[in-house]
Amino acid sequence: MLKVQKINKTYYSTNEKIEALKNASFNISQGEMLAIVGPSGSGKTTLVNIIAGFLLPDSGSVFINDVNLSELSSRERAGMRGNFIGYIAQDYLLIDSDTAYQNIQIPLQYSGKYKKKEHKNQIGQIAKVLGIEKLLHKKTNKLSGGERQRVAIARAIVNNQELILADEPTGALDIDNRNNVVEILRDLQENHNKTVVIITHDLEVANMCDRIIELHGGEIIRDEEIVRT
Ligand SMILES: Nc1ncnc2c1ncn2[C@@H]1O[C@H](COP(=O)(O)OP(=O)(O)OP(=O)(O)O)[C@@H](O)[C@H]1O
Ligand SMILES: [Mg+2]
């Protein structure tokens, strides 16, 4: 479903040239759950931003279901992202003055994949999967950290996006909430046929996935399945 081919990305700042990604290649199949790990500055967020089409590589290509992202206009890329990718940002980026329901509805409003009269039903179904039915009318600044996570995950999948990209979704969490988030993502992969990519510093989180890709200085230095004994 996703092919990353020989991606290079260099940032130029005043007196520095930073090679954030060097010749990175890998494929992801539908239904995989994989972790991208690596030290701070190794290129993880740059890679996810390129997969999500927020950022274009200097060379190389990303194919999503055989569509080359570099050949789309920025508007078409945004459309592709809205329909296909559920992005969970590190700090969740919820709109605190809005209710959980309004936050979850945002991708539906942008994409037009579901008719307006279907929104309530769609949001209700997702809320049920994530156990947040009772929170939908609450403003998100009145929710606990764990509840906010689930609202952010609901927003990332409400449009029936196939690929979930989560950038450090467990970075700021205690162990219980961390395991909870990984379990929710695992459930979406196992029972709802989603493909899940988790960017993480945390090797324990990575080891809960099925495959680990490790970046170092912009290069992929490891790409292997996790063998469970
Ligand atoms: N917009 C930018 N302009 C210049 N340099 C950048 C920019 N974004 C990232 N970089 C640099 O590119 C490298 C890779 O950054 P990136 O954010 O992809 O790393 P990361 O692996 O996600 O790190 P972290 O774990 O700290 O989030 C770093 O050296 C960073 O300083
Ligand atoms: Mg990052």
Short mmCIF file of C-alpha atoms in Angstrom, two decimals, residues 6 52 65 85 90 93 101 151 166 182 184 194 218 222:
data_model
loop_
_atom_site.label_atom_id
_atom_site.label_comp_id
_atom_site.label_asym_id
_atom_site.label_seq_id
_atom_site.Cartn_x
_atom_site.Cartn_y
_atom_site.Cartn_z
CA LYS A 6 15.24 6.28 -2.28
CA ALA A 52 1.82 12.23 4.84
CA ASN A 65 -1.61 2.67 -3.53
CA ILE A 85 -4.08 8.98 6.34
CA GLN A 90 2.77 14.40 19.20
CA LEU A 93 -3.35 19.28 18.42
CA TYR A 101 -17.46 15.80 18.88
CA VAL A 151 -10.29 11.84 21.03
CA ALA A 166 1.38 8.42 15.05
CA VAL A 182 -0.52 0.86 22.01
CA ILE A 184 -5.92 0.77 21.06
CA LYS A 194 -5.80 -0.60 9.73
CA GLY A 218 18.89 9.95 8.20
CA ARG A 222 17.74 -1.71 10.51
#
